[in-house]
């Protein structure tokens, strides 16, 4: 949020600062800096985790971030940390090199990821051993600059990631926009693939901070049923309808606005921001203007205040 560069007039600047200050009071966090004391109960026999240290009988923070507590474990979660992969993460990457029996991908990590030819489904869908012919035809599957969705399978001996794409929901992504946001804004959830039916758009929130917004692609059994229809209307299907392209651009701009403001990205918040721009009669290109940033911050204040009020009422 501190990197936000906008040409605000005096009124907009006051409104934005007021909204950001209100967010701090509505959702206060136990933020600490280096050498700050973390209040704990000595009788609980707490466990000191990442970002903490014991000094003169007190728990002291060794990182800048937010104090998190899981049962007896106390640790500090850094706010602007780099992407730390975990097995099972859904990631979106871009092919940067084709090597023997593997593709190398850029995934916003300190090292490149590797997708082996043996770790993905072949175009014919048949489960068989990979041959020399398959290796020669690797460029027909993925080539440089292709955007791919995959899953983290594990780590190699040199620290690089090993990916897999053994499901039909993984693979090459086309007809959309790739957005790069800070990885800490995307939280790990049970579902990272979202089909927004009202827009006929697919939204993939990659754990590595790469977000894909593109035209909906049918996968699974329905894909085989629709294969003949797609072949008959290949010329029509070679382009994305104008209305769908507008939806993709509107949702992509909503992600850009939320990312610039430092808000955690969820599918509900992205849809709410896009619908707010429609209800306010804001054109797609004007969503990146200063006024919509201010409106989004004010709307987030109201949303969090309502959630806090509901929680207080439930108690």
Coordinates of C-alpha atoms in Angstrom, one line a residue, residues 4-280:
X4 CA 0.7 3.2 -4.3
X5 CA 1.3 5.9 -6.8
X6 CA -1.8 7.9 -7.6
X7 CA -2.5 11.5 -8.7
X8 CA -4.9 12.4 -6.0
X9 CA -6.5 15.7 -5.5
X10 CA -6.8 17.1 -2.0
X11 CA -10.2 15.7 -1.3
X12 CA -9.4 12.3 -2.5
X13 CA -6.2 12.2 -0.5
X14 CA -8.1 13.1 2.7
X15 CA -10.7 10.4 2.0
X16 CA -8.1 7.7 1.2
X17 CA -6.0 8.5 4.4
X18 CA -9.2 8.5 6.5
X19 CA -10.2 5.1 5.0
X20 CA -6.8 3.6 5.6
X21 CA -6.7 4.9 9.2
X22 CA -10.2 3.5 9.8
X23 CA -9.1 0.1 8.5
X24 CA -6.4 0.0 11.2
X25 CA -9.0 0.6 13.9
X26 CA -11.6 -1.8 12.4
X27 CA -9.2 -4.7 12.0
X28 CA -6.3 -4.1 14.4
X29 CA -3.5 -6.6 14.1
X30 CA -0.8 -7.5 16.7
X31 CA 1.9 -5.9 14.5
X32 CA 5.4 -6.0 15.9
X33 CA 8.8 -4.8 14.8
X34 CA 12.3 -6.1 15.6
X35 CA 13.0 -6.3 19.3
X36 CA 9.4 -5.7 20.3
X37 CA 8.2 -7.8 23.3
X38 CA 5.4 -10.3 22.5
X39 CA 3.0 -10.6 25.5
X40 CA 2.5 -14.2 26.5
X41 CA 1.4 -16.1 29.6
X42 CA 4.3 -18.0 31.1
X43 CA 1.9 -20.6 32.6
X44 CA 0.8 -21.8 29.2
X45 CA 4.2 -23.3 28.3
X46 CA 4.2 -21.6 24.9
X47 CA 6.3 -22.8 22.0
X48 CA 8.4 -20.1 20.3
X49 CA 8.2 -20.3 16.5
X50 CA 9.6 -18.5 13.5
X51 CA 10.5 -14.9 14.1
X52 CA 10.7 -15.1 17.9
X53 CA 13.5 -15.4 20.4
X54 CA 13.9 -15.7 24.1
X55 CA 15.7 -12.7 25.8
X56 CA 15.8 -12.2 29.5
X57 CA 12.8 -14.4 30.1
X58 CA 10.7 -12.5 27.5
X59 CA 9.6 -13.5 24.0
X60 CA 11.0 -11.0 21.6
X61 CA 10.3 -10.5 17.9
X62 CA 13.2 -10.9 15.5
X63 CA 11.1 -9.9 12.4
X64 CA 8.6 -7.2 11.4
X65 CA 5.2 -8.6 10.9
X66 CA 2.0 -9.9 12.7
X67 CA 1.9 -12.1 15.7
X68 CA 0.1 -15.4 15.0
X69 CA -0.9 -18.0 17.6
X70 CA -1.8 -21.6 16.8
X71 CA -2.6 -23.4 20.1
X72 CA 0.6 -23.0 22.1
X73 CA 2.8 -22.0 19.1
X74 CA 3.6 -18.3 18.8
X75 CA 5.3 -17.0 15.7
X76 CA 5.6 -13.8 13.6
X77 CA 4.2 -13.8 10.0
X78 CA 6.1 -11.3 7.8
X79 CA 3.8 -9.1 5.8
X80 CA 5.9 -8.8 2.7
X81 CA 7.5 -12.2 2.5
X82 CA 8.5 -13.9 -0.7
X83 CA 6.6 -17.0 -2.0
X84 CA 7.4 -20.1 0.0
X85 CA 6.2 -23.2 -1.9
X86 CA 4.5 -26.1 -0.2
X87 CA 3.7 -29.5 -1.7
X88 CA 0.2 -29.3 -3.1
X89 CA 0.2 -25.6 -4.0
X90 CA -1.7 -24.6 -7.1
X91 CA 0.6 -22.3 -9.1
X92 CA 0.5 -20.5 -12.4
X93 CA 3.8 -20.1 -14.3
X94 CA 5.3 -19.1 -17.7
X95 CA 7.5 -21.4 -19.8
X96 CA 11.0 -19.9 -20.2
X97 CA 13.0 -22.9 -21.5
X98 CA 12.5 -26.3 -23.1
X99 CA 15.1 -28.7 -21.9
X100 CA 15.4 -32.5 -22.5
X101 CA 12.3 -34.2 -21.1
X102 CA 11.3 -31.1 -19.1
X103 CA 10.1 -27.6 -19.3
X104 CA 11.4 -24.8 -17.0
X105 CA 8.9 -22.3 -15.7
X106 CA 9.1 -18.9 -14.0
X107 CA 6.9 -19.0 -11.0
X108 CA 7.9 -15.9 -8.9
X109 CA 10.2 -18.0 -6.8
X110 CA 14.0 -17.7 -6.2
X111 CA 14.6 -20.6 -8.5
X112 CA 12.8 -21.9 -11.7
X113 CA 10.4 -24.7 -11.5
X114 CA 10.6 -27.9 -13.5
X115 CA 7.7 -29.7 -15.2
X116 CA 8.9 -33.2 -16.4
X117 CA 7.4 -34.7 -19.5
X118 CA 6.5 -37.8 -17.4
X119 CA 4.6 -35.6 -14.9
X120 CA 1.8 -34.5 -17.2
X121 CA -0.9 -36.0 -19.3
X122 CA -0.2 -36.4 -23.0
X123 CA -2.6 -34.7 -25.5
X124 CA -4.1 -38.0 -26.5
X125 CA -4.9 -38.7 -22.8
X126 CA -3.5 -42.3 -23.0
X127 CA -1.5 -43.4 -20.0
X128 CA 1.7 -44.9 -21.4
X129 CA 5.5 -44.6 -21.3
X130 CA 7.0 -41.5 -22.9
X131 CA 9.0 -42.2 -26.0
X132 CA 11.6 -40.4 -28.0
X133 CA 8.8 -39.2 -30.3
X134 CA 7.1 -37.6 -27.4
X135 CA 10.3 -35.8 -26.5
X136 CA 10.7 -34.5 -30.0
X137 CA 7.1 -33.2 -29.9
X138 CA 7.4 -31.3 -26.6
X139 CA 7.2 -28.0 -28.4
X140 CA 3.8 -28.9 -29.8
X141 CA 2.5 -29.2 -26.2
X142 CA 4.1 -26.2 -24.5
X143 CA 6.5 -23.7 -26.0
X144 CA 8.3 -20.6 -24.7
X145 CA 6.1 -17.9 -23.1
X146 CA 3.1 -20.3 -22.7
X147 CA 1.2 -19.8 -19.4
X148 CA 0.7 -23.1 -17.5
X149 CA -1.2 -24.1 -14.4
X150 CA 0.3 -26.9 -12.4
X151 CA 0.6 -28.3 -8.9
X152 CA 3.7 -28.5 -6.7
X153 CA 4.8 -32.1 -6.5
X154 CA 8.0 -31.7 -4.4
X155 CA 11.5 -30.3 -4.2
X156 CA 14.6 -31.4 -6.1
X157 CA 18.0 -31.8 -4.6
X158 CA 19.1 -28.4 -5.8
X159 CA 16.1 -26.6 -4.2
X160 CA 14.1 -26.1 -7.3
X161 CA 10.5 -27.1 -7.6
X162 CA 9.2 -30.2 -9.2
X163 CA 5.7 -29.7 -10.7
X164 CA 3.0 -32.0 -12.0
X165 CA 0.0 -31.6 -14.3
X166 CA -1.8 -35.0 -14.2
X167 CA -5.3 -33.6 -14.2
X168 CA -7.4 -32.1 -17.0
X169 CA -7.9 -29.0 -15.0
X170 CA -4.1 -28.3 -15.3
X171 CA -2.3 -27.4 -18.5
X172 CA -2.0 -24.5 -20.9
X173 CA -4.0 -21.4 -20.3
X174 CA -5.1 -19.3 -23.2
X175 CA -7.4 -16.3 -24.0
X176 CA -7.0 -14.4 -20.9
X177 CA -4.7 -12.1 -18.8
X178 CA -1.9 -13.1 -16.5
X179 CA -1.5 -10.8 -13.4
X180 CA 1.4 -10.7 -11.0
X181 CA 0.7 -9.7 -7.4
X182 CA 2.6 -10.1 -4.2
X183 CA 2.3 -13.7 -3.1
X184 CA 1.3 -12.9 0.4
X185 CA -2.0 -11.4 -0.8
X186 CA -3.1 -14.9 -2.0
X187 CA -3.9 -17.2 0.9
X188 CA -3.9 -21.0 0.6
X189 CA -7.5 -22.3 0.4
X190 CA -9.3 -25.5 -0.5
X191 CA -10.3 -24.1 -3.9
X192 CA -8.1 -22.0 -6.2
X193 CA -10.0 -22.7 -9.4
X194 CA -13.1 -20.6 -9.8
X195 CA -15.7 -20.5 -12.6
X196 CA -17.5 -17.3 -12.5
X197 CA -20.7 -18.3 -14.3
X198 CA -22.2 -14.9 -14.4
X199 CA -19.2 -13.7 -16.5
X200 CA -18.4 -17.1 -18.2
X201 CA -14.8 -16.5 -17.0
X202 CA -12.3 -18.7 -15.2
X203 CA -10.3 -17.2 -12.3
X204 CA -7.2 -19.1 -11.0
X205 CA -5.6 -17.7 -7.8
X206 CA -2.1 -19.1 -7.9
X207 CA -0.4 -19.4 -4.5
X208 CA 2.8 -17.9 -6.1
X209 CA 1.1 -14.6 -6.8
X210 CA 0.4 -15.3 -10.5
X211 CA -3.4 -14.8 -11.1
X212 CA -5.1 -15.9 -14.3
X213 CA -8.3 -14.4 -15.6
X214 CA -9.5 -15.9 -18.9
X215 CA -12.3 -17.3 -20.9
X216 CA -14.0 -20.4 -19.4
X217 CA -12.7 -23.7 -20.7
X218 CA -14.8 -26.9 -20.3
X219 CA -12.8 -29.8 -18.8
X220 CA -13.6 -33.3 -17.9
X221 CA -16.3 -35.4 -19.5
X222 CA -18.1 -32.4 -21.0
X223 CA -15.0 -31.6 -23.1
X224 CA -15.4 -34.9 -25.0
X225 CA -19.1 -34.3 -25.6
X226 CA -18.4 -30.8 -26.9
X227 CA -15.5 -31.8 -29.1
X228 CA -17.6 -32.3 -32.2
X229 CA -19.4 -29.0 -31.8
X230 CA -16.1 -27.2 -31.4
X231 CA -14.7 -28.7 -34.6
X232 CA -17.8 -27.7 -36.5
X233 CA -17.6 -24.1 -35.3
X234 CA -13.8 -23.8 -35.2
X235 CA -13.7 -20.5 -37.1
X236 CA -16.2 -19.0 -34.6
X237 CA -14.4 -20.3 -31.6
X238 CA -11.0 -18.8 -32.7
X239 CA -11.7 -15.6 -30.9
X240 CA -13.1 -14.6 -27.6
X241 CA -16.5 -12.8 -27.7
X242 CA -16.3 -9.1 -27.0
X243 CA -18.6 -9.3 -24.0
X244 CA -16.4 -12.0 -22.4
X245 CA -13.3 -9.9 -23.1
X246 CA -14.9 -6.9 -21.3
X247 CA -15.6 -9.1 -18.3
X248 CA -12.0 -10.4 -18.3
X249 CA -10.6 -6.8 -18.4
X250 CA -13.0 -5.6 -15.6
X251 CA -12.1 -8.5 -13.3
X252 CA -8.4 -8.0 -14.1
X253 CA -8.6 -4.3 -13.2
X254 CA -10.4 -5.3 -10.0
X255 CA -7.5 -7.5 -9.0
X256 CA -5.0 -4.7 -9.8
X257 CA -6.9 -2.2 -7.6
X258 CA -7.2 -4.6 -4.7
X259 CA -3.5 -5.6 -5.0
X260 CA -2.4 -2.0 -5.1
X261 CA -4.4 -1.3 -1.9
X262 CA -2.8 -4.3 -0.2
X263 CA -6.1 -6.2 0.4
X264 CA -6.1 -10.0 0.6
X265 CA -7.4 -11.4 -2.7
X266 CA -10.5 -13.6 -2.5
X267 CA -12.9 -14.5 -5.2
X268 CA -15.8 -12.9 -3.3
X269 CA -13.9 -9.6 -2.9
X270 CA -12.9 -9.5 -6.6
X271 CA -16.4 -10.1 -7.8
X272 CA -17.7 -7.5 -5.3
X273 CA -15.2 -4.9 -6.6
X274 CA -16.1 -5.6 -10.3
X275 CA -19.8 -5.4 -9.6
X276 CA -19.3 -2.1 -7.7
X277 CA -17.7 -0.6 -10.8
X278 CA -20.7 -1.7 -12.9
X279 CA -23.2 -0.3 -10.4
X280 CA -21.2 3.0 -10.2

